Amino acid sequence: DAKTTQPPSMDCAEGRAANLPCNHSTISGNEYVYWYRQIHSQGPQYIIHGLKNNETNEMASLIITEDRKSSTLILPHATLRDTAVYYCIVRANFGNEKLTFGTGTRLTIIP
Amino acid sequence: DAGVIQSPRHEVTEMGQEVTLRCKPISGHNSLFWYRQTMMRGLELLIYFNNNVPIDDSGMPEDRFSAKMPNASFSTLKIQPSEPRDSAVYFCASRPPGLAGDPRYNEQFFGPGTRLTVL
């Protein structure tokens, strides 16, 4: 699986959009980008995933660059409950069951 | 849905003792994963099962660790004998059935974890 690089920490004001970047310059054509988050003292939670098109669901939007070497997770209106560690994971879907979690970005929402 | 259930939520034991962690996956899910999280190593996969069969245990640290899944609704992770370096939060996750290659197949649902402290 391709390696990802994320900033270790970020702050965002409550009510503003939180934009979390992820670099995955070695991504292969069959690899998807997944985002999970882990709120303190809880298990990780799936947020969203994508291949090359931008994706949106009730939790977030995922913007993937045209060359697919980086992506941005957008939380449109951050709340205090969005304070968590956010993990960007890149992996293929064929013959690979594993999710390999890196160090993630610790996002703190400021009141 | 009750989600993935893990027990106990907290376990404190002394070095050398046997520890058994338990997991009940979400009903209807056919894949189960055991993870360990520490400050030093982050979140790492220990073992996973498909249809109650262990598929990949390459993440299991050593022979002191063993995992079983006797049926679709129950799994255990056992450490015998336990050591202080085993202190961590252990997460169980389950995943619904699907076709390999379908990206929705990869959404794992995590339990609340068991915090293990070995003195």
mmCIF file of C-alpha atoms in Angstrom:
data_model
loop_
_atom_site.group_PDB
_atom_site.id
_atom_site.type_symbol
_atom_site.label_atom_id
_atom_site.label_comp_id
_atom_site.label_asym_id
_atom_site.label_seq_id
_atom_site.Cartn_x
_atom_site.Cartn_y
_atom_site.Cartn_z
ATOM 1 C CA ASP A 1 0.000 0.000 0.000
ATOM 2 C CA ALA A 2 1.131 3.535 -0.757
ATOM 3 C CA LYS A 3 2.559 5.583 2.073
ATOM 4 C CA THR A 4 0.733 8.719 3.192
ATOM 5 C CA THR A 5 1.992 11.937 4.754
ATOM 6 C CA GLN A 6 -0.180 14.120 6.964
ATOM 7 C CA PRO A 7 0.568 17.136 9.168
ATOM 8 C CA PRO A 8 0.782 16.036 12.797
ATOM 9 C CA SER A 9 -1.680 18.623 14.062
ATOM 10 C CA MET A 10 -4.079 21.370 12.984
ATOM 11 C CA ASP A 11 -6.445 23.807 14.637
ATOM 12 C CA CYS A 12 -9.747 25.068 13.245
ATOM 13 C CA ALA A 13 -12.288 27.521 14.600
ATOM 14 C CA GLU A 14 -15.698 26.136 15.428
ATOM 15 C CA GLY A 15 -18.159 26.690 12.590
ATOM 16 C CA ARG A 16 -15.457 27.072 9.960
ATOM 17 C CA ALA A 17 -14.465 24.522 7.351
ATOM 18 C CA ALA A 18 -11.658 22.191 8.396
ATOM 19 C CA ASN A 19 -9.395 21.181 5.508
ATOM 20 C CA LEU A 20 -7.118 18.234 6.236
ATOM 21 C CA PRO A 21 -4.449 17.488 3.620
ATOM 22 C CA CYS A 22 -2.873 14.156 2.772
ATOM 23 C CA ASN A 23 -0.016 13.436 0.405
ATOM 24 C CA HIS A 24 0.151 10.046 -1.299
ATOM 25 C CA SER A 25 2.552 10.625 -4.168
ATOM 26 C CA THR A 26 3.236 6.898 -4.718
ATOM 27 C CA ILE A 27 -0.412 5.919 -5.063
ATOM 28 C CA SER A 28 -1.150 3.252 -7.663
ATOM 29 C CA GLY A 29 -3.982 3.278 -10.157
ATOM 30 C CA ASN A 30 -6.030 0.698 -8.283
ATOM 31 C CA GLU A 31 -5.623 2.221 -4.828
ATOM 32 C CA TYR A 32 -8.390 4.074 -3.049
ATOM 33 C CA VAL A 33 -8.069 6.879 -0.521
ATOM 34 C CA TYR A 34 -9.835 6.238 2.786
ATOM 35 C CA TRP A 35 -10.345 8.520 5.746
ATOM 36 C CA TYR A 36 -11.024 7.388 9.284
ATOM 37 C CA ARG A 37 -11.072 9.381 12.489
ATOM 38 C CA GLN A 38 -10.549 8.472 16.119
ATOM 39 C CA ILE A 39 -12.173 10.520 18.818
ATOM 40 C CA HIS A 40 -10.420 10.316 22.159
ATOM 41 C CA SER A 41 -10.942 6.986 23.941
ATOM 42 C CA GLN A 42 -13.019 5.557 21.098
ATOM 43 C CA GLY A 43 -12.356 3.191 18.221
ATOM 44 C CA PRO A 44 -11.672 4.573 14.754
ATOM 45 C CA GLN A 45 -14.679 5.564 12.658
ATOM 46 C CA TYR A 46 -14.973 5.416 8.876
ATOM 47 C CA ILE A 47 -15.603 8.789 7.239
ATOM 48 C CA ILE A 48 -15.337 8.570 3.484
ATOM 49 C CA HIS A 49 -13.362 7.058 0.621
ATOM 50 C CA GLY A 50 -12.698 7.777 -3.057
ATOM 51 C CA LEU A 51 -10.751 6.673 -6.107
ATOM 52 C CA LYS A 52 -10.391 9.703 -8.362
ATOM 53 C CA ASN A 53 -13.649 11.616 -8.312
ATOM 54 C CA ASN A 54 -14.547 13.974 -5.521
ATOM 55 C CA GLU A 55 -16.909 12.451 -3.000
ATOM 56 C CA THR A 56 -19.359 13.861 -0.478
ATOM 57 C CA ASN A 57 -21.451 12.290 2.234
ATOM 58 C CA GLU A 58 -23.220 13.457 5.348
ATOM 59 C CA MET A 59 -19.979 13.696 7.283
ATOM 60 C CA ALA A 60 -17.454 15.214 4.904
ATOM 61 C CA SER A 61 -16.200 15.877 1.387
ATOM 62 C CA LEU A 62 -13.131 14.344 -0.187
ATOM 63 C CA ILE A 63 -11.234 16.230 -2.865
ATOM 64 C CA ILE A 64 -8.659 14.226 -4.824
ATOM 65 C CA THR A 65 -6.253 16.019 -7.152
ATOM 66 C CA GLU A 66 -6.264 15.108 -10.799
ATOM 67 C CA ASP A 67 -2.895 13.353 -10.560
ATOM 68 C CA ARG A 68 -4.197 11.581 -7.404
ATOM 69 C CA LYS A 69 -0.996 12.358 -5.529
ATOM 70 C CA SER A 70 -2.795 14.244 -2.791
ATOM 71 C CA SER A 71 -6.228 14.707 -1.313
ATOM 72 C CA THR A 72 -8.070 16.922 1.144
ATOM 73 C CA LEU A 73 -10.748 15.961 3.610
ATOM 74 C CA ILE A 74 -13.185 18.788 4.235
ATOM 75 C CA LEU A 75 -15.425 19.068 7.267
ATOM 76 C CA PRO A 76 -17.680 21.928 6.094
ATOM 77 C CA HIS A 77 -18.836 23.271 9.454
ATOM 78 C CA ALA A 78 -16.573 21.964 12.173
ATOM 79 C CA THR A 79 -17.990 21.428 15.657
ATOM 80 C CA LEU A 80 -16.255 20.661 18.917
ATOM 81 C CA ARG A 81 -17.237 17.006 18.462
ATOM 82 C CA ASP A 82 -15.014 16.872 15.372
ATOM 83 C CA THR A 83 -11.917 17.130 17.559
ATOM 84 C CA ALA A 84 -10.120 13.861 16.802
ATOM 85 C CA VAL A 85 -7.171 12.229 15.082
ATOM 86 C CA TYR A 86 -7.839 11.883 11.353
ATOM 87 C CA TYR A 87 -6.165 9.083 9.397
ATOM 88 C CA CYS A 88 -5.642 9.066 5.644
ATOM 89 C CA ILE A 89 -5.153 5.520 4.318
ATOM 90 C CA VAL A 90 -4.371 4.433 0.778
ATOM 91 C CA ARG A 91 -4.950 0.859 -0.249
ATOM 92 C CA ALA A 92 -6.108 -1.406 -3.021
ATOM 93 C CA ASN A 93 -9.242 -3.469 -2.711
ATOM 94 C CA PHE A 94 -8.087 -6.683 -4.282
ATOM 95 C CA GLY A 95 -6.551 -9.310 -2.051
ATOM 96 C CA ASN A 96 -5.761 -6.881 0.728
ATOM 97 C CA GLU A 97 -7.813 -6.838 3.884
ATOM 98 C CA LYS A 98 -5.577 -4.613 5.943
ATOM 99 C CA LEU A 99 -6.031 -1.014 6.954
ATOM 100 C CA THR A 100 -2.612 0.406 7.791
ATOM 101 C CA PHE A 101 -2.984 3.403 10.076
ATOM 102 C CA GLY A 102 -0.218 5.998 10.129
ATOM 103 C CA THR A 103 0.170 8.731 12.716
ATOM 104 C CA GLY A 104 -2.677 10.868 11.378
ATOM 105 C CA THR A 105 -3.501 14.530 11.988
ATOM 106 C CA ARG A 106 -4.689 15.636 15.381
ATOM 107 C CA LEU A 107 -7.440 18.183 14.633
ATOM 108 C CA THR A 108 -8.484 20.480 17.430
ATOM 109 C CA ILE A 109 -11.615 22.569 17.033
ATOM 110 C CA ILE A 110 -11.319 25.851 18.891
ATOM 111 C CA PRO A 111 -14.494 27.363 20.413
ATOM 112 C CA ASP B 1 -27.738 -2.140 16.278
ATOM 113 C CA ALA B 2 -25.526 -2.481 19.328
ATOM 114 C CA GLY B 3 -22.305 -2.183 17.385
ATOM 115 C CA VAL B 4 -19.186 -4.185 18.102
ATOM 116 C CA ILE B 5 -19.088 -5.215 21.758
ATOM 117 C CA GLN B 6 -15.835 -5.727 23.628
ATOM 118 C CA SER B 7 -15.243 -6.937 27.151
ATOM 119 C CA PRO B 8 -13.839 -6.126 29.536
ATOM 120 C CA ARG B 9 -13.454 -2.394 28.896
ATOM 121 C CA HIS B 10 -10.565 -2.194 31.334
ATOM 122 C CA GLU B 11 -8.260 -4.913 32.574
ATOM 123 C CA VAL B 12 -5.444 -4.601 35.084
ATOM 124 C CA THR B 13 -3.333 -7.671 35.703
ATOM 125 C CA GLU B 14 0.057 -8.682 36.932
ATOM 126 C CA MET B 15 2.913 -9.865 34.787
ATOM 127 C CA GLY B 16 2.706 -13.565 34.063
ATOM 128 C CA GLN B 17 -1.050 -13.805 34.301
ATOM 129 C CA GLU B 18 -3.282 -14.959 31.461
ATOM 130 C CA VAL B 19 -5.481 -12.331 29.882
ATOM 131 C CA THR B 20 -8.500 -12.991 27.674
ATOM 132 C CA LEU B 21 -10.154 -10.237 25.683
ATOM 133 C CA ARG B 22 -13.556 -10.813 24.129
ATOM 134 C CA CYS B 23 -15.330 -9.458 21.094
ATOM 135 C CA LYS B 24 -18.829 -9.795 19.689
ATOM 136 C CA PRO B 25 -18.999 -8.512 16.105
ATOM 137 C CA ILE B 26 -22.010 -6.855 14.552
ATOM 138 C CA SER B 27 -24.612 -9.441 13.571
ATOM 139 C CA GLY B 28 -24.294 -10.408 9.930
ATOM 140 C CA HIS B 29 -20.682 -9.295 9.611
ATOM 141 C CA ASN B 30 -18.361 -12.046 8.444
ATOM 142 C CA SER B 31 -14.927 -10.484 8.925
ATOM 143 C CA LEU B 32 -13.341 -9.698 12.252
ATOM 144 C CA PHE B 33 -10.145 -7.810 13.019
ATOM 145 C CA TRP B 34 -8.040 -7.416 16.162
ATOM 146 C CA TYR B 35 -5.914 -4.261 16.492
ATOM 147 C CA ARG B 36 -3.572 -2.977 19.173
ATOM 148 C CA GLN B 37 -2.864 0.705 19.837
ATOM 149 C CA THR B 38 0.066 2.118 21.767
ATOM 150 C CA MET B 39 1.670 5.530 21.868
ATOM 151 C CA MET B 40 4.895 4.156 20.448
ATOM 152 C CA ARG B 41 3.548 1.998 17.618
ATOM 153 C CA GLY B 42 0.167 3.557 16.891
ATOM 154 C CA LEU B 43 -2.681 1.383 15.658
ATOM 155 C CA GLU B 44 -1.539 -1.948 14.267
ATOM 156 C CA LEU B 45 -3.423 -4.974 12.957
ATOM 157 C CA LEU B 46 -2.761 -8.191 14.853
ATOM 158 C CA ILE B 47 -4.960 -10.744 13.079
ATOM 159 C CA TYR B 48 -8.123 -10.986 11.048
ATOM 160 C CA PHE B 49 -10.716 -13.659 10.340
ATOM 161 C CA ASN B 50 -13.013 -14.260 7.389
ATOM 162 C CA ASN B 51 -15.978 -16.549 8.044
ATOM 163 C CA ASN B 52 -14.403 -17.596 11.366
ATOM 164 C CA VAL B 53 -11.152 -18.667 9.694
ATOM 165 C CA PRO B 54 -7.889 -16.878 10.538
ATOM 166 C CA ILE B 55 -6.556 -15.385 7.326
ATOM 167 C CA ASP B 56 -3.531 -13.346 8.345
ATOM 168 C CA ASP B 57 -1.873 -13.466 11.752
ATOM 169 C CA SER B 58 1.396 -11.893 10.687
ATOM 170 C CA GLY B 59 0.797 -9.011 13.054
ATOM 171 C CA MET B 60 0.614 -11.204 16.141
ATOM 172 C CA PRO B 61 3.688 -10.215 18.152
ATOM 173 C CA GLU B 62 4.752 -13.637 19.380
ATOM 174 C CA ASP B 63 3.600 -17.023 20.564
ATOM 175 C CA ARG B 64 2.234 -15.579 23.756
ATOM 176 C CA PHE B 65 -0.636 -14.171 21.713
ATOM 177 C CA SER B 66 -3.415 -16.335 20.304
ATOM 178 C CA ALA B 67 -6.819 -15.595 18.825
ATOM 179 C CA LYS B 68 -9.840 -17.742 18.161
ATOM 180 C CA MET B 69 -13.206 -17.332 16.534
ATOM 181 C CA PRO B 70 -15.301 -20.377 17.412
ATOM 182 C CA ASN B 71 -18.415 -18.979 15.751
ATOM 183 C CA ALA B 72 -19.638 -15.967 13.822
ATOM 184 C CA SER B 73 -20.660 -14.056 16.930
ATOM 185 C CA PHE B 74 -17.657 -14.401 19.205
ATOM 186 C CA SER B 75 -13.885 -14.039 19.193
ATOM 187 C CA THR B 76 -11.189 -14.039 21.841
ATOM 188 C CA LEU B 77 -7.661 -12.691 22.012
ATOM 189 C CA LYS B 78 -5.550 -14.382 24.659
ATOM 190 C CA ILE B 79 -2.185 -13.374 26.064
ATOM 191 C CA GLN B 80 -0.346 -15.970 28.103
ATOM 192 C CA PRO B 81 1.808 -15.081 29.938
ATOM 193 C CA SER B 82 1.229 -11.338 29.893
ATOM 194 C CA GLU B 83 4.094 -8.831 30.104
ATOM 195 C CA PRO B 84 4.170 -5.094 30.895
ATOM 196 C CA ARG B 85 4.966 -4.296 27.250
ATOM 197 C CA ASP B 86 1.580 -5.769 26.301
ATOM 198 C CA SER B 87 -0.098 -2.798 27.950
ATOM 199 C CA ALA B 88 -2.192 -1.131 25.235
ATOM 200 C CA VAL B 89 -5.712 -0.553 24.004
ATOM 201 C CA TYR B 90 -6.972 -3.534 22.028
ATOM 202 C CA PHE B 91 -9.666 -2.908 19.444
ATOM 203 C CA CYS B 92 -11.899 -5.368 17.684
ATOM 204 C CA ALA B 93 -13.533 -4.433 14.389
ATOM 205 C CA SER B 94 -15.971 -6.208 12.098
ATOM 206 C CA ARG B 95 -16.949 -5.792 8.470
ATOM 207 C CA PRO B 96 -20.024 -6.836 6.524
ATOM 208 C CA PRO B 97 -19.818 -9.359 3.698
ATOM 209 C CA GLY B 98 -19.236 -8.110 0.220
ATOM 210 C CA LEU B 99 -17.294 -8.643 -2.912
ATOM 211 C CA ALA B 100 -13.553 -8.073 -2.933
ATOM 212 C CA GLY B 101 -12.980 -5.093 -5.149
ATOM 213 C CA ASP B 102 -16.091 -3.277 -3.937
ATOM 214 C CA PRO B 103 -14.707 -0.331 -1.952
ATOM 215 C CA ARG B 104 -17.683 -0.462 0.405
ATOM 216 C CA TYR B 105 -16.250 -3.825 1.447
ATOM 217 C CA ASN B 106 -13.535 -1.978 3.314
ATOM 218 C CA GLU B 107 -15.540 -0.095 5.892
ATOM 219 C CA GLN B 108 -14.616 -1.552 9.249
ATOM 220 C CA PHE B 109 -16.725 -0.936 12.345
ATOM 221 C CA PHE B 110 -14.678 -0.657 15.502
ATOM 222 C CA GLY B 111 -15.598 -1.510 19.059
ATOM 223 C CA PRO B 112 -14.847 0.731 22.054
ATOM 224 C CA GLY B 113 -11.650 -1.123 22.886
ATOM 225 C CA THR B 114 -10.204 -2.839 25.949
ATOM 226 C CA ARG B 115 -7.572 -0.934 27.884
ATOM 227 C CA LEU B 116 -5.086 -3.476 29.208
ATOM 228 C CA THR B 117 -2.546 -2.648 31.882
ATOM 229 C CA VAL B 118 0.014 -5.263 32.850
ATOM 230 C CA LEU B 119 1.884 -4.413 36.033
#
